[in-house]
Coordinates of C-alpha atoms in Angstrom, one line a residue:
M1 CA 132.3 113.2 143.9
V2 CA 129.2 112.6 142.1
A3 CA 128.8 115.7 139.1
D4 CA 125.9 117.6 139.6
T5 CA 124.3 116.9 136.0
H6 CA 121.0 115.5 135.4
P7 CA 120.9 112.1 133.2
L8 CA 119.9 113.4 130.4
D9 CA 122.5 115.9 129.9
S10 CA 125.1 113.0 129.6
P11 CA 127.5 113.0 127.0
G12 CA 127.0 109.9 124.1
R13 CA 123.0 109.7 125.0
R14 CA 122.7 111.1 121.4
L15 CA 118.9 110.0 120.1
A16 CA 118.1 109.5 116.3
V17 CA 114.7 108.8 115.0
V18 CA 115.1 106.4 111.9
I19 CA 111.5 106.8 109.6
P20 CA 111.1 104.3 106.8
T21 CA 109.0 105.5 104.3
L22 CA 107.5 104.4 100.8
N23 CA 105.6 107.5 99.1
D24 CA 104.9 109.2 102.4
D25 CA 105.6 112.8 101.8
A26 CA 102.5 113.9 103.1
A27 CA 102.3 112.8 106.1
L28 CA 106.3 113.3 106.1
A29 CA 106.0 116.9 105.8
R30 CA 103.9 116.6 108.6
L31 CA 106.0 114.6 110.9
L32 CA 109.5 116.3 110.7
P33 CA 107.9 120.0 112.1
I34 CA 106.8 118.0 115.0
L35 CA 110.4 116.4 115.6
A36 CA 112.3 119.3 115.4
H37 CA 110.2 121.1 118.1
L38 CA 109.9 118.1 120.4
E39 CA 111.3 119.2 124.0
L40 CA 114.8 117.6 123.9
P41 CA 114.6 116.9 120.4
P42 CA 116.4 114.2 118.7
E43 CA 120.0 115.1 117.8
H44 CA 119.7 113.0 114.3
V45 CA 116.5 112.3 112.0
I46 CA 117.5 109.6 109.3
V47 CA 114.6 109.3 106.7
V48 CA 115.0 105.7 104.8
D49 CA 113.2 106.5 101.7
G50 CA 112.0 103.2 100.0
A51 CA 110.9 104.7 97.1
S52 CA 114.3 107.1 96.3
S53 CA 111.7 110.3 95.6
E54 CA 113.1 113.5 94.6
A55 CA 110.3 114.9 96.5
T56 CA 111.2 112.6 99.5
A57 CA 114.9 113.8 99.6
A58 CA 113.7 117.7 99.4
L59 CA 111.2 117.5 102.1
C60 CA 114.6 115.9 103.9
S61 CA 116.9 118.8 103.0
R62 CA 114.6 121.4 104.0
A63 CA 114.3 120.1 107.0
G64 CA 117.6 119.2 108.2
C65 CA 117.5 115.7 108.4
S66 CA 119.3 112.5 106.8
H67 CA 117.6 111.1 103.7
L68 CA 118.6 107.9 102.8
P69 CA 117.7 106.1 99.5
C70 CA 116.9 102.1 99.9
R71 CA 115.3 99.6 98.3
P72 CA 111.6 99.2 99.5
G73 CA 111.1 96.3 102.8
R74 CA 110.4 97.8 106.1
G75 CA 113.4 95.1 107.6
L76 CA 116.2 96.3 104.8
Q77 CA 114.7 99.8 105.8
L78 CA 115.2 99.8 109.4
R79 CA 118.4 97.9 109.3
A80 CA 119.6 100.9 106.8
G81 CA 118.4 103.3 109.2
I82 CA 120.1 101.7 112.2
D83 CA 123.2 101.2 110.8
A84 CA 123.0 104.7 109.8
A85 CA 121.9 105.8 113.1
R86 CA 124.6 104.3 114.6
A87 CA 127.5 105.3 112.2
A88 CA 126.0 109.6 113.4
G89 CA 127.0 108.0 117.0
A90 CA 123.4 107.6 118.1
E91 CA 123.3 105.5 121.4
I92 CA 119.4 105.7 121.4
L93 CA 117.2 104.5 118.4
W94 CA 113.3 105.6 117.9
M95 CA 111.4 103.9 115.0
V96 CA 109.2 106.0 113.9
H97 CA 106.0 106.1 111.4
A98 CA 105.8 108.9 109.0
D99 CA 101.8 109.1 109.6
C100 CA 102.6 109.2 113.2
E101 CA 102.0 112.5 115.8
P102 CA 104.3 112.4 118.6
H103 CA 103.3 113.9 121.8
P104 CA 105.5 117.2 122.6
L105 CA 107.2 115.3 125.5
A106 CA 108.0 112.2 123.7
A107 CA 111.9 112.6 123.0
R108 CA 112.4 113.5 126.5
A109 CA 110.0 110.2 127.2
V110 CA 112.4 108.4 125.8
R111 CA 115.6 109.1 127.1
E112 CA 114.2 109.5 130.5
T113 CA 113.1 105.4 129.9
I114 CA 116.6 104.8 128.6
A115 CA 118.5 106.9 131.3
A116 CA 116.0 104.8 134.0
G117 CA 117.8 101.6 132.5
A118 CA 115.3 100.4 130.0
S119 CA 116.9 98.9 127.0
G120 CA 113.8 99.6 124.6
G121 CA 110.0 100.4 125.1
Y122 CA 106.8 101.6 123.2
F123 CA 104.3 104.4 123.3
N124 CA 100.8 103.5 123.2
F125 CA 99.0 104.5 120.4
R126 CA 95.8 105.5 119.0
F127 CA 93.9 106.0 115.4
G128 CA 92.8 109.1 114.0
G129 CA 89.9 109.3 111.7
E130 CA 86.8 107.4 111.1
R131 CA 86.4 103.9 113.8
S132 CA 86.8 100.9 111.6
A133 CA 86.9 97.0 111.9
F134 CA 90.4 96.4 111.3
K135 CA 91.6 99.3 113.8
R136 CA 89.4 97.8 116.7
V137 CA 91.2 94.5 115.8
L138 CA 94.9 96.5 116.2

């Protein structure tokens, strides 16, 4: 007999967001409340702080997320965040820049994509602010 559950309700599909930062307090202050209010929000938010700042630690504490001091370096920070997420029991990892603004359904989309069998993915994005040649190249 097949259980009458939605794949997103399956045990063991815990989502962790890993955010590598370096002096990104203003952006992080905007992002953390957005993550908390996503539909099907992540079980874990791990901020990997390359500046090891007290201000970043305080933001994380207020938001109820993990603050992980780390030497600066995107690769080092991502590795530390992935290790922390796995240690916390997360099976789904979502790497997020501190200055992004995820769509309210983004976490649901991540979970649904993984539940459908994908092993990875990405979101389309656009840059805010004024247009520039640099933004067109990316």
